[in-house]
Amino acid sequence: MDSQADSELRKTCDSSDVSPTNPLQPSVSRKSMVRPFDFSRARKLHIVVAGIYFVFNSSLGSSLPSGAHDAIADYFHIPRDDLKMVLPTSLYMAGFAIGPLIFGPLSERFGRKPIMVSTFAIYNLFTMACALAPNFPALLIFRFLCGLGGSAPNAVLGGLFSDIYNDPHQRGMVMSIFMFATTFPPLLGPIISGFISTVSWRWTFWAGFIIGGVGFPLVLVMPETYMPVLCRAHEKAVGHSQIDLEVAKSRLHEPKLSDNIGIILSRPFTMIVQEPIVFCCSMYLALIYSILYLFFQAYPIVFQGLYGMTPGIAGLAFLPILPGSVLAFVAFILYSSYHTKALQNGLAWAKVEEYRRLPLACIAAPAIPIALFWLGWSSRSSIHPVMPMMSGVFFGFGYLLIFIALLNYLTDAYKQYSASAAAAASTLRSIFAVCLPLATTPMYTKLGIDWASSLLGFFAMAMAIIPFVFIKYGSWIRENSKFAQRAAQGYAPS
């Protein structure tokens, strides 16, 4: 860090009342304020690119085995329709479910950088291990550990971006890019593995390892962003002579680290139980997220089973989701600019927190059931396969826009607690993404493609009411929320 940045850090730490010895605890005499450190534009760009590169890889890794399904089954002498063949993806998602509960809260204690670096190393290491797996049980274990390491960005990046962007418009733009980076790579996974697995299923994972390894230095050299950790490092650098007597006395009453860790790790569970906003947003995100991963099992049933396509060509059926996602991204940019101008003009509606993000979710909500009904009732051997493929445009539009709106809403509402809120949301949706794909083959076999897809559409219609409810009652809910009020007042996590 250069001298100018160091001088600014010194002023920030001196003006904020975070306890130098324990930045998670407010000072005895004054309120603890957590303010973003003003990194240079180049530093911010580096941090954003590093975070998005990580999430690109972990999202790609989630779907990599999909196109290699048949090759893996044949190599390990497992029937192709055996339920065990869902496990390489489901166990990865199980790691996604567990990891955020650990890494999100720990990033609020030890900082963002050590969590990001260590977990990206774990992800790359076990992606390589998957390529070398000697048997199917070993492959499953490595896939779980790979998912565990790859889960960190789902919990950490919301907090990471709130560390460096105080302006909600800038933060929202970066979060939208982050969400696009989580949507696009899973669509590439089946295509990459569908074609590479014709050489060897192991090359599917070698490709993932190469893609991840190339960008690892970006994450390795990223700076720390979390202000309490920066202040603690600053205090160690300048020595203890600057600690005032009052803070020194407060050390005698500080909780032990083990007590803090217990509080930190339990925070996502506490928030998902006590915070209606966290619970409802998490449930809605969990449904549409698990539907995406259900598609990795359902699309082969439709396009390989019904239309007789090869795995590589069937993987191309995911491509229409991409233009839908691009349309969602454009819609976000247009609405975000419109809202910012309204806020600058002092319009009353723009000052309401719920109108910053949630109208986008209201626009997107109908697109998910439309996509599911379209897929279900256009999948006929008498109808060209392009027709059911095009349902992906609606799904991509609804999926990305709902994620952008709700995750940004969580970040805006909970600020420095956003890593824990994101961890709760990520864990719940990953649990759904583990369980729902397991039911894909039985559901589509018994109900048929039409009614199985329609059943999911009915659930999506029921969930679509959530953003409308929050627009009406969200302000009242936040006023009665302990975490949201502490975040609004700027208290450091404790």
XYZ file of C-alpha atoms in Angstrom:
494
model
C 0.000 0.000 0.000
C 1.453 3.389 -0.971
C 2.072 6.265 1.482
C -1.063 8.166 0.455
C -3.233 5.093 0.977
C -1.497 4.391 4.284
C -2.166 7.964 5.419
C -5.834 7.617 4.472
C -6.076 4.296 6.291
C -4.578 5.917 9.397
C -7.170 8.698 9.311
C -10.007 6.239 8.755
C -8.941 3.969 11.584
C -8.410 6.901 13.907
C -11.802 8.402 13.080
C -13.703 5.121 13.314
C -14.086 3.734 16.766
C -13.374 0.091 15.998
C -11.461 -1.410 18.859
C -7.879 -1.922 17.616
C -7.489 -5.109 19.573
C -10.798 -6.599 18.586
C -12.385 -4.884 15.588
C -15.549 -6.908 15.989
C -16.326 -5.085 19.251
C -17.466 -1.446 19.487
C -15.396 0.883 21.624
C -16.702 1.407 25.162
C -17.246 5.138 24.772
C -18.320 5.613 21.129
C -20.271 3.954 18.352
C -18.231 1.810 15.995
C -18.576 2.864 12.393
C -17.526 0.646 9.485
C -16.759 2.749 6.402
C -15.374 1.608 3.048
C -11.721 2.398 2.483
C -11.231 4.478 -0.643
C -9.078 2.245 -2.822
C -7.827 3.603 -6.117
C -9.837 2.837 -9.246
C -7.156 0.383 -10.427
C -7.231 -1.432 -7.077
C -11.015 -1.666 -7.171
C -10.870 -3.039 -10.698
C -8.324 -5.641 -9.593
C -10.505 -6.687 -6.647
C -13.624 -6.943 -8.804
C -11.879 -8.916 -11.570
C -10.292 -11.291 -9.034
C -13.623 -11.938 -7.319
C -15.519 -12.452 -10.560
C -12.810 -14.733 -11.950
C -13.132 -16.910 -8.856
C -16.910 -17.118 -9.091
C -16.697 -17.800 -12.841
C -14.566 -20.866 -12.114
C -16.636 -22.180 -9.226
C -19.856 -21.753 -11.224
C -18.294 -23.509 -14.220
C -17.129 -26.340 -11.966
C -20.669 -26.937 -10.708
C -21.876 -28.200 -14.093
C -18.682 -29.643 -15.586
C -19.637 -33.331 -15.165
C -23.041 -32.853 -16.822
C -21.886 -33.364 -20.413
C -19.527 -36.176 -19.363
C -22.327 -38.100 -17.636
C -22.292 -41.043 -20.035
C -18.494 -41.224 -20.285
C -18.104 -41.284 -16.479
C -20.843 -43.929 -16.133
C -19.247 -46.166 -18.764
C -15.729 -45.813 -17.317
C -16.824 -46.810 -13.804
C -19.302 -49.463 -15.076
C -22.367 -47.733 -13.655
C -25.731 -47.843 -15.479
C -26.350 -44.482 -17.117
C -29.768 -44.089 -15.507
C -28.489 -44.993 -12.025
C -29.303 -42.383 -9.370
C -25.624 -42.388 -8.354
C -24.783 -40.508 -11.540
C -26.487 -37.404 -10.123
C -24.006 -37.357 -7.221
C -21.014 -35.682 -8.945
C -23.136 -32.558 -9.300
C -25.197 -32.938 -6.116
C -22.185 -33.432 -3.848
C -20.524 -30.384 -5.378
C -23.676 -28.453 -4.460
C -23.549 -29.975 -0.971
C -20.140 -28.324 -0.617
C -21.757 -25.115 -1.871
C -24.343 -25.475 0.917
C -21.865 -25.965 3.755
C -19.037 -23.663 2.704
C -20.814 -20.273 2.925
C -21.838 -20.970 6.523
C -18.134 -21.170 7.343
C -16.433 -18.782 4.947
C -18.943 -15.897 4.954
C -18.906 -15.285 8.707
C -15.156 -16.005 8.963
C -14.522 -13.292 6.363
C -16.131 -10.908 8.868
C -13.571 -11.961 11.444
C -10.294 -12.666 9.622
C -10.826 -10.602 6.461
C -11.811 -11.239 2.871
C -8.389 -11.950 1.349
C -7.273 -14.995 3.405
C -10.658 -16.642 2.845
C -10.631 -15.970 -0.905
C -7.043 -17.128 -1.428
C -7.303 -20.307 0.656
C -10.629 -21.402 -0.822
C -9.558 -20.779 -4.429
C -6.489 -22.911 -3.737
C -8.752 -25.674 -2.354
C -10.987 -25.438 -5.423
C -8.083 -25.756 -7.862
C -6.403 -28.539 -5.895
C -9.470 -30.761 -5.812
C -10.428 -30.014 -9.418
C -7.072 -31.532 -10.291
C -7.810 -34.406 -7.896
C -11.063 -35.101 -9.789
C -9.067 -35.488 -12.998
C -6.858 -38.067 -11.244
C -9.619 -39.891 -9.331
C -8.840 -43.643 -9.219
C -12.448 -44.724 -8.563
C -15.986 -43.357 -8.355
C -16.126 -42.881 -4.535
C -12.881 -40.884 -4.700
C -14.373 -38.736 -7.474
C -17.409 -38.011 -5.295
C -15.260 -37.017 -2.303
C -13.119 -34.736 -4.453
C -16.228 -33.160 -5.987
C -17.591 -32.350 -2.524
C -14.297 -30.759 -1.435
C -14.088 -28.899 -4.727
C -17.572 -27.461 -4.126
C -16.638 -26.589 -0.554
C -13.713 -24.477 -1.758
C -15.644 -22.985 -4.647
C -18.505 -21.829 -2.427
C -16.660 -18.915 -0.823
C -17.523 -16.217 -3.420
C -21.247 -16.859 -2.930
C -20.907 -15.614 0.646
C -17.910 -13.270 0.509
C -18.281 -11.211 -2.678
C -21.353 -9.269 -1.520
C -19.434 -8.110 1.536
C -16.246 -7.619 -0.483
C -17.974 -5.252 -2.902
C -19.705 -3.370 -0.088
C -16.235 -2.869 1.431
C -15.002 -0.920 -1.587
C -18.197 0.644 -2.985
C -20.206 2.896 -0.706
C -22.379 4.175 -3.556
C -25.367 1.817 -4.043
C -25.456 2.458 -7.803
C -21.813 1.432 -8.289
C -22.204 -1.498 -5.921
C -25.324 -2.635 -7.754
C -23.539 -2.535 -11.102
C -20.680 -4.645 -9.797
C -23.083 -7.074 -8.132
C -24.964 -7.459 -11.408
C -21.726 -8.382 -13.184
C -21.013 -10.842 -10.368
C -24.434 -12.428 -10.820
C -23.991 -12.647 -14.590
C -20.693 -14.428 -13.889
C -22.601 -17.015 -11.839
C -25.236 -17.536 -14.565
C -23.171 -17.906 -17.730
C -20.479 -20.468 -16.701
C -22.889 -23.275 -15.682
C -24.264 -23.098 -19.222
C -20.761 -23.635 -20.612
C -20.065 -26.674 -18.435
C -22.270 -29.173 -20.317
C -20.996 -27.867 -23.665
C -17.314 -28.137 -22.690
C -17.665 -31.571 -21.112
C -20.011 -32.818 -23.836
C -17.327 -32.376 -26.475
C -14.140 -32.960 -24.416
C -15.468 -36.166 -22.839
C -15.329 -37.816 -26.269
C -11.542 -37.813 -25.742
C -11.618 -38.646 -22.024
C -13.880 -37.692 -19.125
C -10.712 -36.771 -17.175
C -9.992 -33.950 -19.600
C -13.239 -32.343 -18.450
C -11.620 -31.671 -15.074
C -8.186 -30.922 -16.494
C -9.849 -28.148 -18.505
C -11.425 -26.783 -15.315
C -8.073 -26.930 -13.510
C -6.270 -25.070 -16.309
C -8.930 -22.341 -16.458
C -8.777 -21.881 -12.678
C -5.014 -22.028 -12.365
C -4.404 -19.301 -14.943
C -6.207 -16.693 -12.837
C -5.116 -17.804 -9.370
C -2.376 -15.095 -9.151
C -5.115 -12.444 -9.504
C -6.686 -13.638 -6.274
C -3.342 -14.262 -4.560
C -2.200 -10.624 -4.831
C -5.541 -8.908 -4.140
C -5.492 -6.528 -1.150
C -7.468 -6.893 2.060
C -10.668 -4.798 1.981
C -12.426 -5.310 5.321
C -11.941 -2.169 7.420
C -11.816 -3.754 10.922
C -9.047 -6.095 9.746
C -7.182 -3.215 8.079
C -7.403 -1.218 11.292
C -6.127 -4.147 13.320
C -3.172 -4.515 10.958
C -2.586 -0.757 11.195
C -2.550 -0.950 14.994
C 0.008 -3.740 14.938
C 2.164 -1.693 12.577
C 2.159 1.494 14.693
C 2.443 -0.303 18.033
C 0.273 -0.162 21.097
C 1.346 3.296 22.264
C -1.599 4.940 20.507
C -4.239 2.871 22.274
C -6.087 5.111 24.686
C -6.619 4.094 28.297
C -10.326 3.515 27.857
C -9.786 1.010 25.032
C -7.014 -0.670 26.997
C -9.405 -1.180 29.914
C -11.996 -2.586 27.517
C -9.657 -5.494 26.732
C -10.420 -6.960 30.134
C -14.066 -7.320 29.158
C -13.699 -8.537 25.578
C -15.058 -11.999 24.773
C -12.612 -14.744 24.025
C -11.896 -15.524 20.375
C -13.641 -18.875 20.774
C -16.791 -17.065 21.936
C -16.598 -14.700 18.963
C -16.188 -17.576 16.522
C -19.300 -19.230 17.927
C -21.300 -16.037 17.453
C -19.863 -15.476 13.984
C -20.569 -18.984 12.685
C -24.102 -19.013 14.072
C -25.019 -15.642 12.536
C -26.322 -17.007 9.173
C -28.608 -19.433 11.040
C -29.786 -16.629 13.297
C -30.515 -14.367 10.355
C -32.418 -16.967 8.362
C -34.631 -17.675 11.405
C -35.061 -14.127 12.710
C -35.006 -12.094 9.485
C -38.080 -12.505 7.226
C -36.287 -10.701 4.402
C -33.378 -13.159 4.495
C -35.651 -16.200 4.769
C -38.084 -15.256 1.975
C -35.399 -14.034 -0.435
C -33.413 -17.201 0.260
C -36.411 -19.438 -0.429
C -37.224 -17.734 -3.730
C -33.595 -17.816 -4.856
C -33.347 -21.448 -3.752
C -36.251 -22.464 -5.977
C -35.027 -20.880 -9.212
C -31.402 -21.856 -8.502
C -32.352 -25.502 -7.990
C -34.443 -25.424 -11.179
C -31.319 -24.403 -13.118
C -29.451 -27.409 -11.736
C -32.467 -29.622 -12.292
C -32.168 -28.667 -15.973
C -28.763 -30.380 -16.081
C -30.661 -33.639 -15.493
C -33.894 -32.734 -17.306
C -32.401 -31.411 -20.552
C -30.754 -34.776 -21.372
C -34.147 -36.428 -20.803
C -35.748 -33.979 -23.242
C -33.084 -33.486 -25.896
C -31.229 -36.808 -25.767
C -34.101 -39.055 -24.756
C -36.935 -37.450 -26.725
C -35.032 -35.958 -29.678
C -32.078 -38.388 -29.827
C -29.313 -35.771 -29.745
C -25.704 -36.510 -28.762
C -24.470 -35.117 -25.394
C -22.414 -32.377 -27.083
C -25.299 -31.170 -29.268
C -27.786 -31.480 -26.382
C -25.506 -29.216 -24.350
C -26.151 -26.469 -26.899
C -29.764 -26.402 -25.670
C -28.540 -24.299 -22.731
C -27.361 -21.481 -25.008
C -30.729 -19.634 -25.257
C -30.459 -18.924 -21.530
C -27.539 -16.613 -22.369
C -29.438 -14.016 -24.472
C -32.135 -14.016 -21.793
C -29.448 -13.193 -19.226
C -28.077 -10.430 -21.455
C -31.565 -8.904 -21.702
C -31.831 -9.070 -17.898
C -28.495 -7.292 -17.556
C -29.613 -4.545 -19.941
C -32.901 -4.171 -18.033
C -30.961 -3.781 -14.799
C -28.697 -1.076 -16.248
C -31.653 0.877 -17.647
C -33.662 0.713 -14.429
C -30.637 1.472 -12.250
C -29.892 4.616 -14.299
C -33.561 5.625 -14.151
C -33.648 5.176 -10.369
C -30.402 7.110 -9.879
C -31.736 10.071 -11.881
C -34.981 9.991 -9.906
C -33.000 9.972 -6.660
C -30.895 12.931 -7.813
C -34.083 14.827 -8.668
C -35.364 14.228 -5.145
C -38.404 12.145 -6.100
C -40.011 10.630 -3.011
C -40.469 7.114 -4.392
C -36.753 6.785 -5.232
C -35.809 7.363 -1.582
C -37.632 4.201 -0.510
C -35.055 1.393 -0.225
C -37.394 -1.228 -1.686
C -37.764 0.687 -4.957
C -34.019 0.565 -5.590
C -34.002 -3.153 -6.517
C -37.323 -4.952 -6.062
C -39.271 -3.652 -9.113
C -36.785 -5.628 -11.226
C -37.762 -8.823 -9.408
C -41.432 -7.991 -9.983
C -40.781 -7.655 -13.720
C -38.811 -10.914 -13.817
C -41.100 -13.041 -11.646
C -43.559 -14.095 -14.420
C -40.717 -15.140 -16.733
C -39.823 -18.273 -14.710
C -43.264 -19.960 -14.879
C -43.573 -18.935 -18.548
C -40.275 -20.695 -19.276
C -41.308 -23.841 -17.421
C -44.736 -24.108 -19.052
C -43.146 -23.419 -22.457
C -40.544 -26.153 -21.962
C -43.094 -28.671 -20.730
C -45.762 -28.251 -23.379
C -43.562 -27.657 -26.434
C -41.413 -30.762 -25.870
C -43.040 -33.011 -28.457
C -41.389 -35.210 -31.055
C -43.671 -33.540 -33.610
C -42.331 -30.083 -32.679
C -38.845 -28.957 -33.689
C -36.404 -29.041 -30.714
C -35.636 -25.336 -31.187
C -39.057 -24.534 -29.716
C -38.439 -26.030 -26.227
C -34.878 -24.682 -26.353
C -36.200 -21.127 -26.719
C -37.872 -21.363 -23.319
C -34.377 -20.726 -22.011
C -34.629 -17.065 -23.085
C -37.415 -16.472 -20.553
C -35.668 -18.530 -17.906
C -32.364 -16.670 -18.339
C -34.156 -13.305 -18.147
C -36.080 -14.200 -14.990
C -33.249 -16.073 -13.305
C -30.597 -13.364 -13.585
C -32.869 -10.407 -12.892
C -34.337 -12.009 -9.757
C -30.863 -12.855 -8.497
C -29.545 -9.346 -9.197
C -32.534 -7.726 -7.493
C -32.736 -9.890 -4.384
C -29.020 -10.248 -3.675
C -28.533 -6.508 -4.105
C -31.512 -5.955 -1.812
C -29.908 -8.160 0.844
C -26.603 -6.285 0.498
C -28.306 -2.877 0.724
C -30.412 -3.890 3.720
C -27.682 -5.597 5.762
C -24.462 -3.878 4.563
C -21.624 -5.091 6.829
C -23.752 -8.121 7.754
C -24.255 -8.889 4.065
C -21.686 -11.713 4.014
C -23.707 -13.575 6.644
C -26.984 -12.803 4.849
C -25.474 -14.013 1.575
C -24.143 -17.116 3.340
C -27.628 -17.949 4.589
C -29.118 -17.446 1.114
C -26.344 -19.404 -0.591
C -26.632 -22.334 1.800
C -30.394 -22.645 1.456
C -30.338 -22.515 -2.335
C -27.458 -25.000 -2.477
C -29.409 -27.433 -0.295
C -32.297 -27.173 -2.762
C -29.857 -27.639 -5.637
C -28.667 -30.867 -4.009
C -32.121 -32.299 -3.379
C -34.295 -31.245 -6.316
C -32.097 -32.727 -9.094
C -32.259 -36.085 -7.294
C -36.004 -36.093 -7.975
C -35.650 -35.142 -11.650
C -35.633 -38.590 -13.277
C -38.453 -40.072 -11.119
C -40.536 -36.900 -11.529
C -40.098 -36.612 -15.291
C -40.616 -40.365 -15.723
C -43.860 -40.533 -13.717
C -45.404 -37.158 -14.603
C -43.954 -36.741 -18.070
C -42.046 -33.753 -19.390
C -45.196 -31.614 -19.614
C -46.604 -32.024 -16.097
C -43.228 -32.269 -14.337
C -42.235 -28.886 -15.796
C -45.704 -27.491 -15.019
C -45.450 -28.549 -11.380
C -42.269 -26.499 -11.063
C -44.056 -23.638 -12.820
C -46.827 -23.640 -10.208
C -44.243 -23.401 -7.407
C -42.561 -20.516 -9.226
C -45.917 -18.724 -9.502
C -46.466 -19.063 -5.744
C -43.008 -17.659 -4.961
C -43.453 -14.750 -7.377
C -45.490 -12.870 -4.775
C -42.427 -12.308 -2.549
C -40.966 -9.143 -4.178
C -44.440 -7.556 -4.322
C -44.930 -8.177 -0.600
C -41.553 -6.648 0.233
C -42.288 -3.531 -1.820
C -45.351 -2.980 0.345
C -44.079 -4.103 3.750
C -40.281 -4.220 3.427
C -39.683 -0.832 5.035
C -41.714 -1.818 8.102
C -39.889 -5.162 8.313
C -36.472 -3.474 8.217
C -37.503 -0.975 10.908
C -38.258 -3.924 13.187
C -35.130 -5.885 12.273
C -32.216 -5.966 14.721
C -29.615 -6.696 12.047
C -30.949 -4.179 9.520
C -31.073 -1.412 12.120
C -27.561 -2.135 13.379
C -26.334 -2.132 9.777
C -28.076 1.193 9.089
C -26.417 2.728 12.156
C -22.995 1.440 11.057
C -22.173 -0.917 13.898
C -19.441 -3.421 13.207
C -20.453 -7.092 13.346
C -20.169 -8.529 16.848
